[in-house]
Amino acid sequence: MEEYFGPIIHSSEYKSGEAYQGKQVLVVGAGNTGMELSLDLCHHPASPSMVVRNSTKRNTWKVNILGISDDDAMCTTMNKYGLKRPSIDPLQLKNKKGKSPVLDIGVLEMIKSGEIKVVPGIKRFIPGGVELVNEYVLPIDSVILATGYRSNVSS
């Protein structure tokens, strides 16, 4: 991250998308916080790209989203963005895997329309942007880290 000279904040410091109007913003993390920040950035209007790290060496990403319907066409459409419907109910997902399903509050439509871009993991930061694991260089103005959150269901 030393090579990147733009602002980098943690989501806990985020107040509003107003400060990011007209900016290319990289949101690192695709849980509820990352999704909500990306949506807020769109409303201000900024251009968010949301990192959804790949779970394998291929560009296949996994984010469990509640709100994806059982409709096969909808599931197929969202799978191409690396988003899938959870295979188990939300409490089982929390208890067994420590993961929270994402609640769709309008993010899916923004992803489908291209207003929120879903990108794979970061290979490295460079001046003015990031190189992604797929070798694509993404220019960015700011980075928001929506990471480090842990489930507290068991406690």
Short mmCIF file of N, CA and C in Angstrom, two decimals:
data_model
loop_
_atom_site.label_atom_id
_atom_site.label_comp_id
_atom_site.label_asym_id
_atom_site.label_seq_id
_atom_site.Cartn_x
_atom_site.Cartn_y
_atom_site.Cartn_z
N MET A 1 0.82 -1.20 0.00
CA MET A 1 0.00 0.00 0.00
C MET A 1 0.86 1.26 0.00
N GLU A 2 2.16 1.10 0.24
CA GLU A 2 3.05 2.26 0.27
C GLU A 2 3.10 2.97 -1.08
N GLU A 3 2.88 2.25 -2.17
CA GLU A 3 2.95 2.85 -3.51
C GLU A 3 1.73 3.69 -3.84
N TYR A 4 0.62 3.46 -3.18
CA TYR A 4 -0.61 4.20 -3.45
C TYR A 4 -0.63 5.45 -2.58
N PHE A 5 -0.88 6.61 -3.19
CA PHE A 5 -0.79 7.86 -2.45
C PHE A 5 -2.13 8.53 -2.17
N GLY A 6 -3.24 7.89 -2.54
CA GLY A 6 -4.56 8.46 -2.28
C GLY A 6 -5.02 8.15 -0.87
N PRO A 7 -6.17 8.72 -0.49
CA PRO A 7 -6.71 8.47 0.85
C PRO A 7 -7.15 7.01 1.02
N ILE A 8 -6.84 6.45 2.18
CA ILE A 8 -7.27 5.11 2.56
C ILE A 8 -7.87 5.23 3.96
N ILE A 9 -9.13 4.83 4.10
CA ILE A 9 -9.76 4.85 5.43
C ILE A 9 -10.40 3.50 5.71
N HIS A 10 -10.64 3.24 6.99
CA HIS A 10 -11.43 2.07 7.37
C HIS A 10 -12.89 2.50 7.39
N SER A 11 -13.78 1.59 7.10
CA SER A 11 -15.20 1.90 7.05
C SER A 11 -15.73 2.48 8.36
N SER A 12 -15.08 2.18 9.47
CA SER A 12 -15.51 2.73 10.76
C SER A 12 -15.35 4.25 10.79
N GLU A 13 -14.54 4.81 9.89
CA GLU A 13 -14.33 6.26 9.80
C GLU A 13 -15.25 6.92 8.78
N TYR A 14 -15.94 6.12 7.99
CA TYR A 14 -16.78 6.62 6.91
C TYR A 14 -18.00 7.34 7.47
N LYS A 15 -18.27 8.52 6.95
CA LYS A 15 -19.44 9.29 7.39
C LYS A 15 -20.52 9.37 6.31
N SER A 16 -20.10 9.69 5.08
CA SER A 16 -21.05 9.89 4.00
C SER A 16 -20.32 9.82 2.66
N GLY A 17 -21.06 9.48 1.63
CA GLY A 17 -20.49 9.47 0.29
C GLY A 17 -20.30 10.85 -0.29
N GLU A 18 -20.78 11.86 0.41
CA GLU A 18 -20.69 13.24 -0.08
C GLU A 18 -19.26 13.64 -0.42
N ALA A 19 -18.31 13.23 0.41
CA ALA A 19 -16.90 13.58 0.19
C ALA A 19 -16.30 12.88 -1.03
N TYR A 20 -17.01 11.92 -1.61
CA TYR A 20 -16.48 11.12 -2.70
C TYR A 20 -17.17 11.40 -4.03
N GLN A 21 -17.95 12.46 -4.12
CA GLN A 21 -18.67 12.77 -5.35
C GLN A 21 -17.71 12.85 -6.53
N GLY A 22 -18.06 12.13 -7.60
CA GLY A 22 -17.26 12.15 -8.81
C GLY A 22 -15.96 11.37 -8.72
N LYS A 23 -15.75 10.65 -7.64
CA LYS A 23 -14.50 9.91 -7.43
C LYS A 23 -14.67 8.43 -7.76
N GLN A 24 -13.56 7.81 -8.15
CA GLN A 24 -13.49 6.36 -8.33
C GLN A 24 -13.05 5.79 -6.98
N VAL A 25 -13.93 5.04 -6.32
CA VAL A 25 -13.66 4.56 -4.97
C VAL A 25 -13.60 3.04 -4.96
N LEU A 26 -12.53 2.51 -4.37
CA LEU A 26 -12.40 1.07 -4.22
C LEU A 26 -12.86 0.69 -2.83
N VAL A 27 -13.89 -0.13 -2.75
CA VAL A 27 -14.40 -0.63 -1.47
C VAL A 27 -13.88 -2.06 -1.32
N VAL A 28 -13.06 -2.28 -0.31
CA VAL A 28 -12.47 -3.60 -0.09
C VAL A 28 -13.31 -4.32 0.96
N GLY A 29 -14.04 -5.33 0.52
CA GLY A 29 -14.93 -6.07 1.40
C GLY A 29 -16.33 -6.06 0.84
N ALA A 30 -16.95 -7.23 0.82
CA ALA A 30 -18.27 -7.35 0.20
C ALA A 30 -19.31 -7.90 1.17
N GLY A 31 -19.10 -7.64 2.46
CA GLY A 31 -20.12 -7.99 3.44
C GLY A 31 -21.17 -6.89 3.48
N ASN A 32 -22.00 -6.89 4.51
CA ASN A 32 -23.04 -5.87 4.61
C ASN A 32 -22.46 -4.47 4.61
N THR A 33 -21.35 -4.25 5.30
CA THR A 33 -20.76 -2.91 5.35
C THR A 33 -20.29 -2.47 3.97
N GLY A 34 -19.55 -3.33 3.27
CA GLY A 34 -19.08 -2.98 1.94
C GLY A 34 -20.21 -2.71 0.96
N MET A 35 -21.25 -3.52 1.05
CA MET A 35 -22.41 -3.33 0.17
C MET A 35 -23.12 -2.01 0.47
N GLU A 36 -23.35 -1.73 1.74
CA GLU A 36 -24.04 -0.50 2.11
C GLU A 36 -23.22 0.74 1.74
N LEU A 37 -21.92 0.69 1.95
CA LEU A 37 -21.06 1.82 1.55
C LEU A 37 -21.11 2.02 0.05
N SER A 38 -21.04 0.95 -0.70
CA SER A 38 -21.08 1.06 -2.16
C SER A 38 -22.38 1.69 -2.62
N LEU A 39 -23.48 1.30 -2.02
CA LEU A 39 -24.77 1.88 -2.36
C LEU A 39 -24.81 3.36 -2.01
N ASP A 40 -24.32 3.71 -0.84
CA ASP A 40 -24.29 5.12 -0.43
C ASP A 40 -23.41 5.95 -1.38
N LEU A 41 -22.30 5.39 -1.79
CA LEU A 41 -21.43 6.10 -2.74
C LEU A 41 -22.16 6.37 -4.04
N CYS A 42 -22.93 5.40 -4.52
CA CYS A 42 -23.72 5.60 -5.74
C CYS A 42 -24.72 6.74 -5.60
N HIS A 43 -25.29 6.87 -4.42
CA HIS A 43 -26.30 7.90 -4.19
C HIS A 43 -25.72 9.31 -4.12
N HIS A 44 -24.38 9.44 -4.14
CA HIS A 44 -23.78 10.77 -3.93
C HIS A 44 -23.14 11.46 -5.12
N PRO A 45 -23.02 11.30 -6.22
CA PRO A 45 -22.72 10.11 -6.99
C PRO A 45 -21.21 9.92 -7.13
N ALA A 46 -20.76 8.80 -6.69
CA ALA A 46 -19.38 8.36 -6.87
C ALA A 46 -19.43 7.09 -7.70
N SER A 47 -18.27 6.57 -8.05
CA SER A 47 -18.19 5.35 -8.84
C SER A 47 -17.46 4.28 -8.04
N PRO A 48 -18.21 3.46 -7.29
CA PRO A 48 -17.56 2.43 -6.48
C PRO A 48 -17.26 1.15 -7.26
N SER A 49 -16.11 0.58 -6.93
CA SER A 49 -15.76 -0.78 -7.35
C SER A 49 -15.58 -1.56 -6.07
N MET A 50 -16.23 -2.70 -5.97
CA MET A 50 -16.20 -3.49 -4.74
C MET A 50 -15.38 -4.76 -4.95
N VAL A 51 -14.38 -4.94 -4.10
CA VAL A 51 -13.53 -6.12 -4.18
C VAL A 51 -14.24 -7.30 -3.54
N VAL A 52 -14.39 -8.36 -4.32
CA VAL A 52 -14.89 -9.63 -3.81
C VAL A 52 -13.78 -10.61 -4.09
N ARG A 53 -13.02 -10.93 -3.04
CA ARG A 53 -11.87 -11.82 -3.23
C ARG A 53 -12.31 -13.16 -3.75
N ASN A 54 -11.47 -13.74 -4.60
CA ASN A 54 -11.81 -15.06 -5.12
C ASN A 54 -11.46 -16.12 -4.09
N SER A 55 -12.28 -17.15 -4.06
CA SER A 55 -12.08 -18.23 -3.10
C SER A 55 -11.23 -19.35 -3.70
N THR A 56 -10.98 -19.26 -4.99
CA THR A 56 -10.09 -20.23 -5.65
C THR A 56 -9.14 -19.42 -6.51
N LYS A 57 -8.29 -20.08 -7.25
CA LYS A 57 -7.35 -19.36 -8.12
C LYS A 57 -8.05 -18.81 -9.37
N ARG A 58 -9.26 -19.26 -9.62
CA ARG A 58 -10.02 -18.75 -10.76
C ARG A 58 -10.77 -17.50 -10.32
N ASN A 59 -11.36 -16.81 -11.27
CA ASN A 59 -12.14 -15.62 -10.94
C ASN A 59 -13.57 -16.00 -10.56
N THR A 60 -13.71 -16.84 -9.57
CA THR A 60 -15.02 -17.18 -9.03
C THR A 60 -15.08 -16.62 -7.63
N TRP A 61 -16.06 -15.81 -7.36
CA TRP A 61 -16.16 -15.11 -6.09
C TRP A 61 -17.41 -15.57 -5.38
N LYS A 62 -17.38 -15.50 -4.07
CA LYS A 62 -18.54 -15.96 -3.31
C LYS A 62 -18.97 -14.92 -2.30
N VAL A 63 -20.18 -14.45 -2.46
CA VAL A 63 -20.83 -13.59 -1.48
C VAL A 63 -22.22 -14.16 -1.33
N ASN A 64 -22.62 -14.47 -0.12
CA ASN A 64 -23.96 -14.99 0.11
C ASN A 64 -24.91 -13.84 0.33
N ILE A 65 -25.93 -13.76 -0.52
CA ILE A 65 -26.86 -12.64 -0.44
C ILE A 65 -28.29 -13.13 -0.22
N LEU A 66 -28.91 -12.62 0.83
CA LEU A 66 -30.34 -12.85 1.03
C LEU A 66 -31.06 -11.89 0.12
N GLY A 67 -32.11 -12.33 -0.50
CA GLY A 67 -32.85 -11.45 -1.39
C GLY A 67 -32.71 -11.92 -2.83
N ILE A 68 -31.74 -12.80 -3.11
CA ILE A 68 -31.68 -13.40 -4.44
C ILE A 68 -32.78 -14.44 -4.48
N SER A 69 -33.65 -14.31 -5.45
CA SER A 69 -34.83 -15.17 -5.49
C SER A 69 -34.46 -16.59 -5.94
N ASP A 70 -35.45 -17.49 -5.82
CA ASP A 70 -35.28 -18.86 -6.28
C ASP A 70 -35.32 -18.95 -7.80
N ASP A 71 -35.74 -17.87 -8.44
CA ASP A 71 -35.86 -17.84 -9.89
C ASP A 71 -34.51 -18.19 -10.52
N ASP A 72 -34.48 -19.23 -11.37
CA ASP A 72 -33.23 -19.69 -11.98
C ASP A 72 -32.54 -18.59 -12.77
N ALA A 73 -33.32 -17.78 -13.49
CA ALA A 73 -32.73 -16.70 -14.30
C ALA A 73 -32.04 -15.69 -13.40
N MET A 74 -32.67 -15.34 -12.29
CA MET A 74 -32.08 -14.37 -11.36
C MET A 74 -30.80 -14.93 -10.76
N CYS A 75 -30.83 -16.21 -10.35
CA CYS A 75 -29.63 -16.83 -9.76
C CYS A 75 -28.49 -16.87 -10.76
N THR A 76 -28.79 -17.23 -12.02
CA THR A 76 -27.76 -17.27 -13.06
C THR A 76 -27.19 -15.89 -13.30
N THR A 77 -28.04 -14.88 -13.36
CA THR A 77 -27.60 -13.50 -13.58
C THR A 77 -26.67 -13.06 -12.46
N MET A 78 -27.02 -13.32 -11.22
CA MET A 78 -26.21 -12.86 -10.10
C MET A 78 -24.93 -13.68 -9.95
N ASN A 79 -24.96 -14.95 -10.35
CA ASN A 79 -23.75 -15.77 -10.28
C ASN A 79 -22.63 -15.18 -11.13
N LYS A 80 -22.98 -14.55 -12.26
CA LYS A 80 -21.93 -13.99 -13.10
C LYS A 80 -21.22 -12.82 -12.42
N TYR A 81 -21.83 -12.26 -11.38
CA TYR A 81 -21.19 -11.20 -10.60
C TYR A 81 -20.50 -11.76 -9.35
N GLY A 82 -20.51 -13.08 -9.21
CA GLY A 82 -19.89 -13.69 -8.04
C GLY A 82 -20.79 -13.70 -6.83
N LEU A 83 -22.07 -13.52 -7.03
CA LEU A 83 -23.02 -13.45 -5.94
C LEU A 83 -23.95 -14.64 -6.01
N LYS A 84 -24.18 -15.29 -4.88
CA LYS A 84 -25.03 -16.46 -4.89
C LYS A 84 -25.96 -16.45 -3.69
N ARG A 85 -27.01 -17.18 -3.82
CA ARG A 85 -27.95 -17.33 -2.72
C ARG A 85 -27.38 -18.32 -1.71
N PRO A 86 -27.50 -18.05 -0.40
CA PRO A 86 -26.98 -19.00 0.59
C PRO A 86 -27.66 -20.36 0.46
N SER A 87 -26.89 -21.42 0.69
CA SER A 87 -27.45 -22.77 0.60
C SER A 87 -28.08 -23.20 1.92
N ILE A 88 -27.77 -22.48 3.00
CA ILE A 88 -28.38 -22.77 4.30
C ILE A 88 -28.98 -21.49 4.86
N ASP A 89 -29.84 -21.61 5.86
CA ASP A 89 -30.51 -20.43 6.38
C ASP A 89 -29.52 -19.52 7.12
N PRO A 90 -29.86 -18.24 7.32
CA PRO A 90 -28.93 -17.26 7.87
C PRO A 90 -28.33 -17.61 9.22
N LEU A 91 -29.11 -18.16 10.15
CA LEU A 91 -28.56 -18.50 11.46
C LEU A 91 -27.59 -19.67 11.37
N GLN A 92 -27.90 -20.64 10.53
CA GLN A 92 -26.97 -21.76 10.33
C GLN A 92 -25.66 -21.25 9.72
N LEU A 93 -25.76 -20.35 8.78
CA LEU A 93 -24.58 -19.78 8.14
C LEU A 93 -23.70 -19.08 9.18
N LYS A 94 -24.33 -18.32 10.07
CA LYS A 94 -23.59 -17.62 11.13
C LYS A 94 -22.96 -18.62 12.10
N ASN A 95 -23.74 -19.58 12.56
CA ASN A 95 -23.26 -20.52 13.58
C ASN A 95 -22.22 -21.50 13.04
N LYS A 96 -22.42 -22.01 11.82
CA LYS A 96 -21.51 -23.02 11.28
C LYS A 96 -20.25 -22.42 10.66
N LYS A 97 -20.40 -21.28 9.99
CA LYS A 97 -19.28 -20.73 9.23
C LYS A 97 -18.82 -19.37 9.73
N GLY A 98 -19.55 -18.78 10.69
CA GLY A 98 -19.18 -17.47 11.20
C GLY A 98 -19.36 -16.35 10.19
N LYS A 99 -20.19 -16.58 9.17
CA LYS A 99 -20.39 -15.59 8.12
C LYS A 99 -21.80 -15.04 8.15
N SER A 100 -21.91 -13.78 7.87
CA SER A 100 -23.22 -13.14 7.80
C SER A 100 -23.66 -13.04 6.36
N PRO A 101 -24.86 -13.47 6.05
CA PRO A 101 -25.36 -13.25 4.70
C PRO A 101 -25.60 -11.75 4.51
N VAL A 102 -25.45 -11.30 3.30
CA VAL A 102 -25.66 -9.89 2.98
C VAL A 102 -27.14 -9.67 2.72
N LEU A 103 -27.67 -8.61 3.30
CA LEU A 103 -29.07 -8.25 3.09
C LEU A 103 -29.13 -7.28 1.92
N ASP A 104 -29.90 -7.61 0.91
CA ASP A 104 -29.99 -6.73 -0.25
C ASP A 104 -30.91 -5.56 0.05
N ILE A 105 -30.34 -4.36 0.04
CA ILE A 105 -31.13 -3.14 0.25
C ILE A 105 -31.10 -2.26 -1.00
N GLY A 106 -30.90 -2.90 -2.15
CA GLY A 106 -30.85 -2.18 -3.41
C GLY A 106 -29.53 -2.33 -4.14
N VAL A 107 -28.59 -3.01 -3.52
CA VAL A 107 -27.26 -3.17 -4.11
C VAL A 107 -27.29 -4.04 -5.36
N LEU A 108 -28.11 -5.09 -5.36
CA LEU A 108 -28.13 -6.00 -6.51
C LEU A 108 -28.49 -5.26 -7.79
N GLU A 109 -29.45 -4.38 -7.73
CA GLU A 109 -29.83 -3.61 -8.92
C GLU A 109 -28.69 -2.71 -9.39
N MET A 110 -27.97 -2.12 -8.44
CA MET A 110 -26.84 -1.26 -8.80
C MET A 110 -25.69 -2.06 -9.42
N ILE A 111 -25.51 -3.29 -8.96
CA ILE A 111 -24.49 -4.16 -9.55
C ILE A 111 -24.92 -4.56 -10.96
N LYS A 112 -26.17 -4.97 -11.11
CA LYS A 112 -26.66 -5.36 -12.43
C LYS A 112 -26.60 -4.22 -13.43
N SER A 113 -26.85 -2.99 -12.97
CA SER A 113 -26.83 -1.83 -13.87
C SER A 113 -25.41 -1.36 -14.17
N GLY A 114 -24.43 -1.86 -13.43
CA GLY A 114 -23.04 -1.45 -13.64
C GLY A 114 -22.63 -0.24 -12.81
N GLU A 115 -23.54 0.29 -12.00
CA GLU A 115 -23.19 1.44 -11.16
C GLU A 115 -22.23 1.05 -10.05
N ILE A 116 -22.32 -0.20 -9.59
CA ILE A 116 -21.33 -0.76 -8.68
C ILE A 116 -20.63 -1.86 -9.45
N LYS A 117 -19.32 -1.74 -9.58
CA LYS A 117 -18.55 -2.76 -10.28
C LYS A 117 -18.02 -3.76 -9.26
N VAL A 118 -18.11 -5.03 -9.59
CA VAL A 118 -17.56 -6.09 -8.75
C VAL A 118 -16.23 -6.50 -9.38
N VAL A 119 -15.15 -6.43 -8.59
CA VAL A 119 -13.83 -6.76 -9.10
C VAL A 119 -13.19 -7.83 -8.22
N PRO A 120 -12.25 -8.60 -8.80
CA PRO A 120 -11.59 -9.65 -8.00
C PRO A 120 -10.56 -9.05 -7.05
N GLY A 121 -9.84 -9.91 -6.36
CA GLY A 121 -8.87 -9.48 -5.36
C GLY A 121 -7.78 -8.57 -5.89
N ILE A 122 -7.12 -7.92 -4.96
CA ILE A 122 -6.05 -6.98 -5.28
C ILE A 122 -4.72 -7.73 -5.31
N LYS A 123 -3.98 -7.55 -6.38
CA LYS A 123 -2.62 -8.10 -6.46
C LYS A 123 -1.65 -7.13 -5.78
N ARG A 124 -1.78 -5.83 -6.14
CA ARG A 124 -0.91 -4.82 -5.51
C ARG A 124 -1.45 -3.43 -5.78
N PHE A 125 -1.11 -2.54 -4.89
CA PHE A 125 -1.43 -1.13 -5.07
C PHE A 125 -0.34 -0.49 -5.92
N ILE A 126 -0.73 0.46 -6.76
CA ILE A 126 0.21 1.22 -7.58
C ILE A 126 -0.18 2.69 -7.48
N PRO A 127 0.70 3.61 -7.87
CA PRO A 127 0.30 5.02 -7.83
C PRO A 127 -0.96 5.25 -8.66
N GLY A 128 -2.00 5.78 -8.03
CA GLY A 128 -3.24 6.09 -8.73
C GLY A 128 -4.18 4.93 -8.96
N GLY A 129 -3.89 3.76 -8.41
CA GLY A 129 -4.78 2.65 -8.65
C GLY A 129 -4.34 1.35 -8.01
N VAL A 130 -4.92 0.26 -8.51
CA VAL A 130 -4.57 -1.08 -8.06
C VAL A 130 -4.46 -1.99 -9.27
N GLU A 131 -3.59 -2.98 -9.13
CA GLU A 131 -3.56 -4.06 -10.11
C GLU A 131 -4.31 -5.21 -9.47
N LEU A 132 -5.30 -5.73 -10.18
CA LEU A 132 -6.12 -6.81 -9.66
C LEU A 132 -5.50 -8.16 -10.00
N VAL A 133 -5.96 -9.21 -9.36
CA VAL A 133 -5.39 -10.55 -9.59
C VAL A 133 -5.58 -11.03 -11.02
N ASN A 134 -6.49 -10.43 -11.74
CA ASN A 134 -6.68 -10.79 -13.15
C ASN A 134 -5.83 -9.93 -14.08
N GLU A 135 -4.86 -9.19 -13.49
CA GLU A 135 -3.90 -8.34 -14.21
C GLU A 135 -4.49 -7.00 -14.66
N TYR A 136 -5.79 -6.77 -14.47
CA TYR A 136 -6.41 -5.51 -14.85
C TYR A 136 -5.96 -4.40 -13.90
N VAL A 137 -5.64 -3.24 -14.45
CA VAL A 137 -5.26 -2.08 -13.63
C VAL A 137 -6.49 -1.18 -13.51
N LEU A 138 -6.90 -0.94 -12.28
CA LEU A 138 -8.09 -0.15 -11.99
C LEU A 138 -7.66 1.19 -11.39
N PRO A 139 -7.94 2.30 -12.10
CA PRO A 139 -7.61 3.61 -11.52
C PRO A 139 -8.59 3.93 -10.39
N ILE A 140 -8.07 4.45 -9.28
CA ILE A 140 -8.92 4.81 -8.14
C ILE A 140 -8.43 6.11 -7.51
N ASP A 141 -9.36 6.80 -6.88
CA ASP A 141 -9.06 8.04 -6.16
C ASP A 141 -8.96 7.82 -4.66
N SER A 142 -9.71 6.84 -4.15
CA SER A 142 -9.78 6.58 -2.70
C SER A 142 -10.03 5.11 -2.45
N VAL A 143 -9.66 4.68 -1.24
CA VAL A 143 -9.88 3.29 -0.82
C VAL A 143 -10.62 3.31 0.52
N ILE A 144 -11.66 2.49 0.62
CA ILE A 144 -12.36 2.30 1.90
C ILE A 144 -12.27 0.81 2.24
N LEU A 145 -11.70 0.52 3.40
CA LEU A 145 -11.52 -0.86 3.84
C LEU A 145 -12.72 -1.28 4.69
N ALA A 146 -13.58 -2.10 4.14
CA ALA A 146 -14.76 -2.61 4.86
C ALA A 146 -14.44 -4.03 5.30
N THR A 147 -13.39 -4.15 6.10
CA THR A 147 -12.85 -5.45 6.48
C THR A 147 -12.65 -5.52 7.99
N GLY A 148 -12.42 -6.73 8.48
CA GLY A 148 -12.05 -6.92 9.87
C GLY A 148 -13.21 -7.16 10.81
N TYR A 149 -14.40 -7.27 10.29
CA TYR A 149 -15.57 -7.51 11.13
C TYR A 149 -15.69 -9.00 11.41
N ARG A 150 -16.05 -9.33 12.63
CA ARG A 150 -16.19 -10.73 13.03
C ARG A 150 -17.58 -10.97 13.60
N SER A 151 -18.07 -12.16 13.43
CA SER A 151 -19.37 -12.54 13.97
C SER A 151 -19.29 -12.63 15.49
N ASN A 152 -20.33 -12.16 16.15
CA ASN A 152 -20.39 -12.32 17.61
C ASN A 152 -21.62 -13.13 18.03
N VAL A 153 -22.18 -13.90 17.09
CA VAL A 153 -23.39 -14.68 17.37
C VAL A 153 -23.16 -15.67 18.50
N SER A 154 -22.04 -16.36 18.49
CA SER A 154 -21.81 -17.39 19.49
C SER A 154 -21.65 -16.79 20.89
N SER A 155 -21.26 -15.54 20.99
CA SER A 155 -21.09 -14.93 22.32
C SER A 155 -22.36 -14.18 22.71
#
